[in-house]
Coordinates of N, CA, C and O in Angstrom, one line a residue:
X1 N 126.0 121.5 106.8 CA 125.6 121.1 108.1 C 124.3 121.9 108.4 O 124.2 123.0 108.1
X2 N 123.3 121.2 109.0 CA 122.1 121.9 109.3 C 122.2 122.4 110.7 O 122.6 121.7 111.7
X3 N 121.8 123.7 110.9 CA 121.8 124.3 112.2 C 120.6 123.8 113.0 O 119.6 123.3 112.5
X4 N 120.7 124.0 114.3 CA 119.5 123.6 115.2 C 118.3 124.4 114.8 O 117.2 124.0 114.9
X5 N 118.5 125.7 114.4 CA 117.4 126.6 114.0 C 116.7 126.0 112.8 O 115.5 126.0 112.6
X6 N 117.6 125.6 111.8 CA 117.0 125.0 110.6 C 116.2 123.7 110.9 O 115.2 123.5 110.3
X7 N 116.8 122.9 111.7 CA 116.1 121.6 112.1 C 114.8 121.9 112.8 O 113.8 121.2 112.5
X8 N 114.8 122.9 113.6 CA 113.5 123.3 114.3 C 112.5 123.8 113.3 O 111.3 123.4 113.4
X9 N 112.9 124.5 112.3 CA 112.0 125.0 111.3 C 111.4 123.9 110.5 O 110.2 123.9 110.2
X10 N 112.3 122.9 110.1 CA 111.8 121.7 109.4 C 110.8 120.9 110.2 O 109.8 120.5 109.7
X11 N 111.1 120.8 111.5 CA 110.2 120.1 112.4 C 108.8 120.8 112.5 O 107.8 120.2 112.3
X12 N 108.9 122.1 112.7 CA 107.6 122.9 112.7 C 106.9 122.9 111.4 O 105.6 122.8 111.4
X13 N 107.6 122.9 110.3 CA 106.9 122.8 109.0 C 106.2 121.5 108.8 O 105.0 121.5 108.4
X14 N 106.7 120.4 109.3 CA 106.0 119.1 109.2 C 104.8 119.1 110.1 O 103.7 118.6 109.7
X15 N 104.9 119.7 111.3 CA 103.8 119.7 112.2 C 102.7 120.6 111.6 O 101.5 120.3 111.7
X16 N 103.0 121.7 111.0 CA 102.1 122.6 110.4 C 101.4 121.9 109.2 O 100.2 122.1 109.0
X17 N 102.1 121.1 108.5 CA 101.5 120.3 107.4 C 100.4 119.3 107.9 O 99.4 119.2 107.3
X18 N 100.7 118.7 109.1 CA 99.7 117.8 109.7 C 98.5 118.6 110.1 O 97.4 118.2 109.9
X19 N 98.7 119.8 110.7 CA 97.6 120.6 111.2 C 96.8 121.1 110.0 O 95.5 121.0 110.0
X20 N 97.4 121.4 108.9 CA 96.7 121.8 107.6 C 95.9 120.6 107.1 O 94.8 120.8 106.5
X21 N 96.3 119.4 107.4 CA 95.5 118.2 107.0 C 94.4 117.9 107.9 O 93.6 117.0 107.7
X22 N 94.3 118.6 109.1 CA 93.2 118.4 110.0 C 93.6 117.7 111.3 O 92.7 117.4 112.1
X23 N 94.8 117.5 111.5 CA 95.3 116.9 112.8 C 95.0 117.9 113.9 O 95.2 119.1 113.8
X24 N 94.6 117.3 115.0 CA 94.4 118.1 116.3 C 95.4 117.4 117.3 O 95.6 116.2 117.3
X25 N 96.0 118.3 118.1 CA 97.1 117.8 119.0 C 96.7 118.0 120.5 O 96.1 119.0 120.8
X26 N 97.1 117.1 121.3 CA 96.9 117.2 122.7 C 98.3 116.8 123.4 O 99.0 116.1 122.8
X27 N 98.5 117.3 124.6 CA 99.7 117.0 125.3 C 99.4 115.9 126.4 O 98.3 116.0 127.0
X28 N 100.3 115.0 126.5 CA 100.2 114.0 127.6 C 101.3 114.3 128.6 O 102.4 114.5 128.3
X29 N 100.9 114.4 129.9 CA 101.8 114.7 131.0 C 101.8 113.6 132.0 O 100.9 112.8 132.1
X30 N 102.9 113.5 132.7 CA 103.0 112.6 133.8 C 102.4 113.1 135.1 O 101.8 114.2 135.1
X31 N 102.4 112.4 136.2 CA 101.8 112.8 137.4 C 102.4 114.1 138.0 O 101.7 114.7 138.8
X32 N 103.6 114.4 137.6 CA 104.2 115.7 138.1 C 103.9 116.8 137.1 O 104.4 117.9 137.3
X33 N 103.2 116.6 136.1 CA 102.9 117.7 135.1 C 103.9 117.9 134.0 O 103.8 118.8 133.2
X34 N 104.9 117.0 134.0 CA 106.0 117.1 133.0 C 105.5 116.5 131.7 O 104.8 115.5 131.6
X35 N 105.8 117.1 130.6 CA 105.4 116.7 129.2 C 106.0 115.4 128.9 O 107.2 115.2 129.0
X36 N 105.1 114.4 128.6 CA 105.6 113.0 128.2 C 105.6 112.9 126.7 O 106.5 112.4 126.1
X37 N 104.5 113.4 126.0 CA 104.4 113.3 124.6 C 103.4 114.3 124.1 O 102.6 114.8 124.8
X38 N 103.4 114.4 122.8 CA 102.3 115.2 122.1 C 101.7 114.2 121.1 O 102.4 113.5 120.4
X39 N 100.4 114.1 121.2 CA 99.6 113.2 120.3 C 98.7 113.9 119.4 O 98.0 114.8 119.8
X40 N 98.8 113.6 118.1 CA 98.0 114.2 117.1 C 97.0 113.1 116.5 O 97.4 112.0 116.4
X41 N 95.8 113.5 116.2 CA 94.9 112.6 115.7 C 94.0 113.3 114.6 O 93.8 114.5 114.7
X42 N 93.5 112.5 113.7 CA 92.6 113.0 112.7 C 91.8 111.8 112.2 O 92.3 110.8 111.8
X43 N 90.5 112.0 112.2 CA 89.5 111.1 111.6 C 89.1 111.6 110.3 O 88.7 112.8 110.1
X44 N 89.1 110.7 109.3 CA 88.6 111.1 108.0 C 88.2 109.8 107.2 O 88.7 108.8 107.5
X45 N 87.3 110.0 106.3 CA 86.7 108.9 105.5 C 86.4 107.8 106.5 O 85.7 108.0 107.5
X46 N 87.0 106.6 106.3 CA 86.7 105.5 107.3 C 87.9 105.1 108.1 O 88.1 103.9 108.4
X47 N 88.9 106.0 108.3 CA 90.1 105.7 109.0 C 90.4 106.8 110.1 O 89.8 107.9 110.0
X48 N 91.2 106.5 111.0 CA 91.8 107.4 112.0 C 93.3 107.3 111.9 O 93.9 106.2 111.9
X49 N 93.9 108.5 111.8 CA 95.4 108.6 111.8 C 95.8 109.1 113.2 O 95.2 110.1 113.7
X50 N 96.8 108.5 113.8 CA 97.3 109.0 115.1 C 98.8 109.0 115.0 O 99.5 108.1 114.5
X51 N 99.4 110.1 115.5 CA 100.9 110.3 115.6 C 101.2 110.7 117.0 O 100.6 111.5 117.6
X52 N 102.2 110.0 117.6 CA 102.7 110.3 118.9 C 104.1 110.7 118.9 O 105.0 109.9 118.4
X53 N 104.4 111.9 119.4 CA 105.8 112.4 119.4 C 106.3 112.4 120.9 O 105.8 113.2 121.7
X54 N 107.3 111.6 121.2 CA 107.9 111.5 122.5 C 109.2 112.3 122.5 O 109.5 112.9 123.5
X55 N 109.9 112.3 121.4 CA 111.1 113.0 121.3 C 111.4 113.1 119.8 O 110.7 112.5 119.0
X56 N 112.4 113.8 119.3 CA 112.7 113.9 117.9 C 113.0 112.6 117.3 O 112.8 112.3 116.1
X57 N 113.6 111.6 118.1 CA 113.9 110.3 117.6 C 112.9 109.2 118.0 O 113.1 108.1 117.6
X58 N 111.9 109.6 118.7 CA 110.9 108.6 119.1 C 109.5 109.0 118.7 O 108.8 109.7 119.5
X59 N 109.1 108.7 117.5 CA 107.8 109.1 117.0 C 107.2 107.8 116.4 O 107.8 107.0 115.8
X60 N 105.9 107.7 116.6 CA 105.1 106.6 116.0 C 103.9 107.1 115.4 O 103.3 108.1 115.9
X61 N 103.4 106.4 114.4 CA 102.2 106.8 113.7 C 101.4 105.6 113.3 O 102.0 104.5 113.0
X62 N 100.1 105.7 113.3 CA 99.3 104.5 113.0 C 98.0 105.0 112.2 O 97.5 106.1 112.5
X63 N 97.6 104.2 111.3 CA 96.3 104.4 110.6 C 95.5 103.2 110.9 O 96.0 102.0 110.8
X64 N 94.3 103.4 111.4 CA 93.4 102.3 111.8 C 92.0 102.6 111.3 O 91.6 103.7 110.9
X65 N 91.1 101.5 111.3 CA 89.7 101.8 110.9 C 89.1 102.7 111.9 O 89.4 102.7 113.1
X66 N 88.1 103.5 111.4 CA 87.4 104.4 112.3 C 86.6 103.7 113.4 O 86.2 104.4 114.3
X67 N 86.3 102.4 113.2 CA 85.5 101.7 114.2 C 86.3 101.3 115.4 O 85.8 100.7 116.4
X68 N 87.6 101.6 115.4 CA 88.5 101.2 116.6 C 88.0 101.8 117.9 O 87.7 103.0 117.9
X69 N 87.9 101.0 118.9 CA 87.4 101.6 120.2 C 88.5 102.3 121.0 O 88.2 103.2 121.7
X70 N 89.7 101.8 120.8 CA 90.9 102.4 121.6 C 92.0 102.8 120.6 O 92.7 101.9 120.1
X71 N 92.1 104.1 120.3 CA 93.0 104.5 119.3 C 94.5 104.4 119.8 O 95.4 104.5 119.0
X72 N 94.7 104.2 121.1 CA 96.0 104.1 121.6 C 96.5 102.6 121.6 O 97.7 102.4 121.7
X73 N 95.6 101.7 121.5 CA 95.9 100.3 121.4 C 94.9 99.6 120.4 O 94.1 98.8 120.9
X74 N 95.0 99.9 119.1 CA 94.0 99.4 118.2 C 94.2 97.9 118.0 O 95.3 97.4 118.0
X75 N 93.1 97.2 117.8 CA 93.1 95.8 117.5 C 93.4 95.5 116.0 O 94.0 94.5 115.6
X76 N 93.1 96.5 115.1 CA 93.4 96.4 113.7 C 94.2 97.6 113.3 O 93.8 98.7 113.6
X77 N 95.3 97.3 112.6 CA 96.2 98.4 112.1 C 96.2 98.3 110.6 O 96.5 97.2 110.0
X78 N 96.0 99.4 109.9 CA 96.1 99.4 108.5 C 97.5 99.8 108.0 O 98.0 99.5 106.9
X79 N 98.2 100.6 108.8 CA 99.6 101.1 108.5 C 100.2 101.5 109.8 O 99.5 102.1 110.7
X80 N 101.5 101.3 110.0 CA 102.2 101.7 111.2 C 103.6 102.0 110.9 O 104.2 101.4 110.0
X81 N 104.2 103.1 111.5 CA 105.6 103.4 111.4 C 106.1 104.0 112.7 O 105.4 104.5 113.4
X82 N 107.4 103.8 112.9 CA 108.1 104.5 114.0 C 109.5 104.8 113.6 O 110.1 104.2 112.7
X83 N 110.0 105.8 114.3 CA 111.4 106.3 114.0 C 111.5 107.8 114.3 O 110.9 108.2 115.3
X84 N 112.3 108.5 113.5 CA 112.5 109.9 113.7 C 111.3 110.7 113.3 O 110.5 110.3 112.5
X85 N 111.2 111.9 113.8 CA 110.1 112.8 113.5 C 110.1 113.0 112.0 O 109.0 113.0 111.4
X86 N 111.2 113.2 111.4 CA 111.2 113.5 109.9 C 110.7 112.3 109.1 O 109.9 112.4 108.2
X87 N 111.2 111.1 109.4 CA 110.9 109.9 108.7 C 109.4 109.6 108.8 O 108.7 109.4 107.9
X88 N 108.9 109.6 110.1 CA 107.5 109.1 110.3 C 106.5 110.2 109.8 O 105.6 109.8 109.1
X89 N 106.7 111.4 110.1 CA 105.8 112.4 109.6 C 105.8 112.5 108.0 O 104.7 112.6 107.4
X90 N 107.0 112.4 107.4 CA 107.0 112.3 106.0 C 106.2 111.1 105.4 O 105.5 111.3 104.5
X91 N 106.4 110.0 106.0 CA 105.6 108.8 105.6 C 104.1 109.0 105.8 O 103.3 108.6 105.0
X92 N 103.7 109.6 106.9 CA 102.3 109.9 107.2 C 101.7 110.8 106.2 O 100.6 110.6 105.7
X93 N 102.5 111.8 105.8 CA 102.0 112.8 104.8 C 101.9 112.2 103.4 O 101.2 112.7 102.6
X94 N 102.7 111.1 103.2 CA 102.6 110.5 101.9 C 101.4 109.5 101.7 O 101.1 109.1 100.6
X95 N 100.8 109.2 102.9 CA 99.7 108.3 102.8 C 98.5 108.9 102.0 O 98.4 110.1 102.0
X96 N 97.7 108.1 101.3 CA 96.6 108.7 100.5 C 95.7 109.4 101.5 O 95.5 108.9 102.6
X97 N 95.2 110.6 101.1 CA 94.3 111.3 102.0 C 93.0 110.6 102.3 O 92.4 110.8 103.3
X98 N 92.5 109.9 101.2 CA 91.3 109.1 101.4 C 91.7 107.7 101.5 O 92.8 107.3 101.2
X99 N 90.8 106.9 102.0 CA 91.1 105.4 102.2 C 90.3 104.6 101.2 O 89.0 104.7 101.3
X100 N 90.9 103.9 100.3 CA 90.2 103.0 99.5 C 90.3 101.6 100.0 O 91.4 101.1 100.2
X101 N 89.2 101.0 100.3 CA 89.2 99.6 100.9 C 90.1 98.7 100.1 O 90.1 98.7 98.9
X102 N 91.0 98.0 100.8 CA 91.9 97.1 100.2 C 93.2 97.7 99.7 O 94.1 97.0 99.3
X103 N 93.3 99.0 99.7 CA 94.5 99.7 99.2 C 95.7 99.6 100.2 O 96.8 99.7 99.8
X104 N 95.4 99.4 101.5 CA 96.5 99.3 102.5 C 96.4 97.9 103.1 O 95.3 97.4 103.3
X105 N 97.5 97.3 103.4 CA 97.6 96.0 104.0 C 97.0 96.1 105.4 O 97.3 97.0 106.2
X106 N 96.1 95.2 105.8 CA 95.6 95.1 107.1 C 96.4 94.2 107.9 O 96.5 93.0 107.6
X107 N 96.9 94.6 109.1 CA 97.6 93.8 110.0 C 97.0 93.9 111.4 O 96.4 94.9 111.7
X108 N 97.1 92.8 112.1 CA 96.5 92.9 113.5 C 97.5 93.1 114.5 O 97.2 93.4 115.7
X109 N 98.8 93.0 114.2 CA 99.9 93.3 115.1 C 101.2 93.5 114.4 O 101.2 93.3 113.2
X110 N 102.2 94.0 115.0 CA 103.4 94.3 114.3 C 103.4 95.6 113.6 O 102.6 96.4 113.9
X111 N 104.3 95.7 112.6 CA 104.3 96.9 111.9 C 104.0 96.7 110.4 O 104.4 95.7 109.8
X112 N 103.4 97.7 109.8 CA 103.2 97.7 108.4 C 104.3 98.5 107.8 O 105.1 99.1 108.5
X113 N 104.3 98.7 106.5 CA 105.4 99.5 105.9 C 104.8 100.8 105.3 O 103.7 101.0 105.3

């Protein structure tokens, strides 16, 4: 059985791996100043990666072309995932660090794999 301290360490380890890759994080708060989510983003090569953490079980990540005007609602998605913090961050870390045109399926809506 995994203790809550072990789970927290695994969570922190994944976030530190994202930071080591160049992700920068900002906090999103509601009108009362309560934390709603933590959003990480990283631009590299010709893509932008965004990860949004709302809770341990509600995490989403997206890779999009760097020309996207709105990273929170992109019109073109190269890759997308949602689920638990462990699943989504692990998938994000497995993506190629550079982007080779045509290497990832381009979708305009829905989810990629």
